[in-house]
Short mmCIF file of N, CA and C in Angstrom, two decimals:
data_model
loop_
_atom_site.label_atom_id
_atom_site.label_comp_id
_atom_site.label_asym_id
_atom_site.label_seq_id
_atom_site.Cartn_x
_atom_site.Cartn_y
_atom_site.Cartn_z
N PHE W 231 143.59 114.44 152.15
CA PHE W 231 142.24 113.87 152.10
C PHE W 231 141.38 114.55 153.16
N SER W 232 140.37 115.28 152.72
CA SER W 232 139.51 115.97 153.67
C SER W 232 138.10 115.42 153.60
N SER W 233 137.34 115.62 154.66
CA SER W 233 135.96 115.15 154.66
C SER W 233 135.14 115.86 153.58
N LYS W 234 135.51 117.11 153.27
CA LYS W 234 134.78 117.84 152.24
C LYS W 234 134.84 117.11 150.91
N SER W 235 136.01 116.59 150.54
CA SER W 235 136.12 115.88 149.27
C SER W 235 135.28 114.61 149.29
N THR W 236 135.17 113.97 150.45
CA THR W 236 134.33 112.79 150.56
C THR W 236 132.88 113.15 150.27
N PHE W 237 132.39 114.25 150.86
CA PHE W 237 131.01 114.65 150.64
C PHE W 237 130.76 115.01 149.18
N GLU W 238 131.74 115.66 148.56
CA GLU W 238 131.58 116.06 147.17
C GLU W 238 131.42 114.85 146.26
N THR W 239 132.01 113.71 146.62
CA THR W 239 131.85 112.52 145.79
C THR W 239 130.42 111.99 145.86
N ASP W 240 129.65 112.42 146.85
CA ASP W 240 128.26 111.98 146.98
C ASP W 240 127.31 112.75 146.07
N LEU W 241 127.75 113.89 145.53
CA LEU W 241 126.88 114.66 144.66
C LEU W 241 126.44 113.83 143.47
N ASN W 242 125.17 113.94 143.14
CA ASN W 242 124.54 113.23 142.02
C ASN W 242 124.35 111.74 142.27
N GLN W 243 124.75 111.24 143.44
CA GLN W 243 124.50 109.84 143.77
C GLN W 243 123.01 109.65 144.04
N THR W 244 122.52 108.45 143.79
CA THR W 244 121.11 108.17 144.02
C THR W 244 120.97 107.08 145.09
N PHE W 245 119.85 107.12 145.78
CA PHE W 245 119.52 106.07 146.74
C PHE W 245 118.01 106.02 146.90
N THR W 246 117.53 104.94 147.50
CA THR W 246 116.10 104.76 147.71
C THR W 246 115.74 105.30 149.08
N LEU W 247 114.77 106.17 149.10
CA LEU W 247 114.35 106.82 150.34
C LEU W 247 113.67 105.80 151.26
N ASN W 248 113.97 105.87 152.56
CA ASN W 248 113.41 104.91 153.50
C ASN W 248 112.26 105.49 154.33
N GLN W 249 111.84 106.71 154.00
CA GLN W 249 110.67 107.29 154.68
C GLN W 249 110.14 108.47 153.88
N ASN W 250 108.95 108.93 154.23
CA ASN W 250 108.34 110.07 153.55
C ASN W 250 108.98 111.37 154.03
N ILE W 251 109.18 112.31 153.09
CA ILE W 251 109.66 113.65 153.44
C ILE W 251 108.77 114.64 152.68
N PRO W 252 107.99 115.44 153.39
CA PRO W 252 107.11 116.39 152.71
C PRO W 252 107.89 117.49 152.00
N LEU W 253 107.25 118.13 151.06
CA LEU W 253 107.84 119.26 150.33
C LEU W 253 108.39 120.28 151.33
N GLY W 254 109.66 120.64 151.18
CA GLY W 254 110.29 121.62 152.07
C GLY W 254 110.67 121.07 153.43
N GLY W 255 110.38 119.79 153.68
CA GLY W 255 110.66 119.20 154.98
C GLY W 255 112.00 118.49 155.01
N SER W 256 112.35 117.99 156.19
CA SER W 256 113.58 117.22 156.33
C SER W 256 113.33 116.06 157.29
N ALA W 257 114.19 115.05 157.20
CA ALA W 257 114.06 113.87 158.04
C ALA W 257 115.41 113.16 158.09
N SER W 258 115.56 112.28 159.07
CA SER W 258 116.77 111.45 159.15
C SER W 258 116.60 110.29 158.18
N VAL W 259 117.63 110.06 157.37
CA VAL W 259 117.61 108.96 156.40
C VAL W 259 118.90 108.17 156.51
N SER W 260 118.86 106.94 156.04
CA SER W 260 120.04 106.10 156.01
C SER W 260 120.63 106.17 154.60
N TYR W 261 121.92 106.54 154.53
CA TYR W 261 122.62 106.59 153.25
C TYR W 261 124.01 106.02 153.46
N GLN W 262 124.34 104.96 152.73
CA GLN W 262 125.62 104.27 152.83
C GLN W 262 125.95 103.86 154.26
N GLY W 263 124.95 103.38 154.97
CA GLY W 263 125.15 102.86 156.32
C GLY W 263 125.27 103.91 157.41
N THR W 264 125.04 105.17 157.07
CA THR W 264 125.15 106.27 158.03
C THR W 264 123.84 107.05 158.05
N VAL W 265 123.50 107.60 159.20
CA VAL W 265 122.29 108.42 159.30
C VAL W 265 122.63 109.86 158.95
N TRP W 266 121.86 110.43 158.04
CA TRP W 266 122.03 111.80 157.58
C TRP W 266 120.71 112.54 157.76
N THR W 267 120.76 113.85 157.78
CA THR W 267 119.55 114.66 157.67
C THR W 267 119.38 114.97 156.18
N ALA W 268 118.22 114.64 155.65
CA ALA W 268 117.94 114.91 154.24
C ALA W 268 116.85 115.96 154.14
N GLU W 269 117.09 116.95 153.30
CA GLU W 269 116.10 118.01 153.09
C GLU W 269 115.52 117.87 151.68
N ASN W 270 114.20 117.87 151.60
CA ASN W 270 113.50 117.75 150.32
C ASN W 270 113.48 119.10 149.62
N ILE W 271 114.24 119.23 148.52
CA ILE W 271 114.23 120.48 147.76
C ILE W 271 113.52 120.30 146.42
N ASP W 272 112.77 119.21 146.29
CA ASP W 272 111.99 118.96 145.08
C ASP W 272 110.77 119.87 145.10
N ASP W 273 109.94 119.77 144.09
CA ASP W 273 108.71 120.58 144.05
C ASP W 273 107.49 119.77 144.44
N LYS W 274 107.72 118.63 145.13
CA LYS W 274 106.63 117.76 145.57
C LYS W 274 107.08 116.95 146.79
N ASP W 275 106.11 116.31 147.43
CA ASP W 275 106.43 115.41 148.54
C ASP W 275 107.22 114.21 148.01
N LEU W 276 108.14 113.70 148.82
CA LEU W 276 108.87 112.49 148.49
C LEU W 276 108.37 111.36 149.38
N SER W 277 108.24 110.17 148.81
CA SER W 277 107.68 109.04 149.54
C SER W 277 108.72 107.93 149.72
N SER W 278 108.52 107.16 150.79
CA SER W 278 109.37 106.00 151.03
C SER W 278 109.34 105.12 149.78
N GLY W 279 110.51 104.68 149.34
CA GLY W 279 110.61 103.86 148.13
C GLY W 279 110.97 104.67 146.89
N ASP W 280 110.84 106.00 146.95
CA ASP W 280 111.23 106.84 145.82
C ASP W 280 112.75 106.80 145.65
N LYS W 281 113.21 106.80 144.40
CA LYS W 281 114.63 106.93 144.12
C LYS W 281 114.94 108.41 144.07
N VAL W 282 115.89 108.84 144.91
CA VAL W 282 116.23 110.27 145.01
C VAL W 282 117.70 110.49 144.67
N GLN W 283 118.02 111.73 144.35
CA GLN W 283 119.37 112.12 143.96
C GLN W 283 119.87 113.21 144.90
N ILE W 284 121.13 113.11 145.29
CA ILE W 284 121.76 114.13 146.12
C ILE W 284 122.21 115.26 145.21
N VAL W 285 121.70 116.47 145.45
CA VAL W 285 122.07 117.60 144.61
C VAL W 285 123.02 118.56 145.32
N LYS W 286 123.13 118.42 146.65
CA LYS W 286 124.01 119.30 147.41
C LYS W 286 124.24 118.66 148.78
N THR W 287 125.41 118.90 149.35
CA THR W 287 125.67 118.48 150.74
C THR W 287 126.15 119.69 151.51
N GLU W 288 125.82 119.68 152.80
CA GLU W 288 126.25 120.77 153.68
C GLU W 288 126.46 120.15 155.05
N GLY W 289 127.71 119.92 155.42
CA GLY W 289 127.97 119.20 156.67
C GLY W 289 127.45 117.78 156.54
N ILE W 290 126.56 117.39 157.46
CA ILE W 290 125.97 116.05 157.37
C ILE W 290 124.53 116.12 156.85
N LYS W 291 124.22 117.19 156.13
CA LYS W 291 122.89 117.34 155.55
C LYS W 291 122.95 117.09 154.05
N LEU W 292 122.01 116.28 153.57
CA LEU W 292 121.87 116.02 152.14
C LEU W 292 120.67 116.79 151.61
N PHE W 293 120.81 117.42 150.48
CA PHE W 293 119.69 118.09 149.82
C PHE W 293 119.31 117.21 148.65
N ILE W 294 118.06 116.72 148.66
CA ILE W 294 117.66 115.69 147.70
C ILE W 294 116.44 116.09 146.88
N LYS W 295 116.32 115.44 145.73
CA LYS W 295 115.14 115.58 144.88
C LYS W 295 114.95 114.25 144.15
N THR W 296 113.84 114.09 143.46
CA THR W 296 113.57 112.88 142.72
C THR W 296 114.66 112.64 141.69
N SER W 297 115.12 111.40 141.60
CA SER W 297 116.14 111.05 140.62
C SER W 297 115.51 110.99 139.24
N LYS W 298 116.25 111.42 138.24
CA LYS W 298 115.78 111.36 136.85
C LYS W 298 116.06 109.99 136.24
N GLU W 299 116.80 109.14 136.97
CA GLU W 299 117.15 107.81 136.44
C GLU W 299 115.97 106.87 136.49
#
């Protein structure tokens, strides 16, 4: 059991953003009770309350975009 496999299980998971993240920007967000750095890789600004999807992880960084759900 490695931490990498744990992060891979987070791919495609969705959560509600708790703050604004501008296009191309990053911010600290809360995901599953832990603070992560989230980078906005969408083609628009993301706002607090938006439902977002994890499309990639790298260490403790989440790469997110608007969820299609």
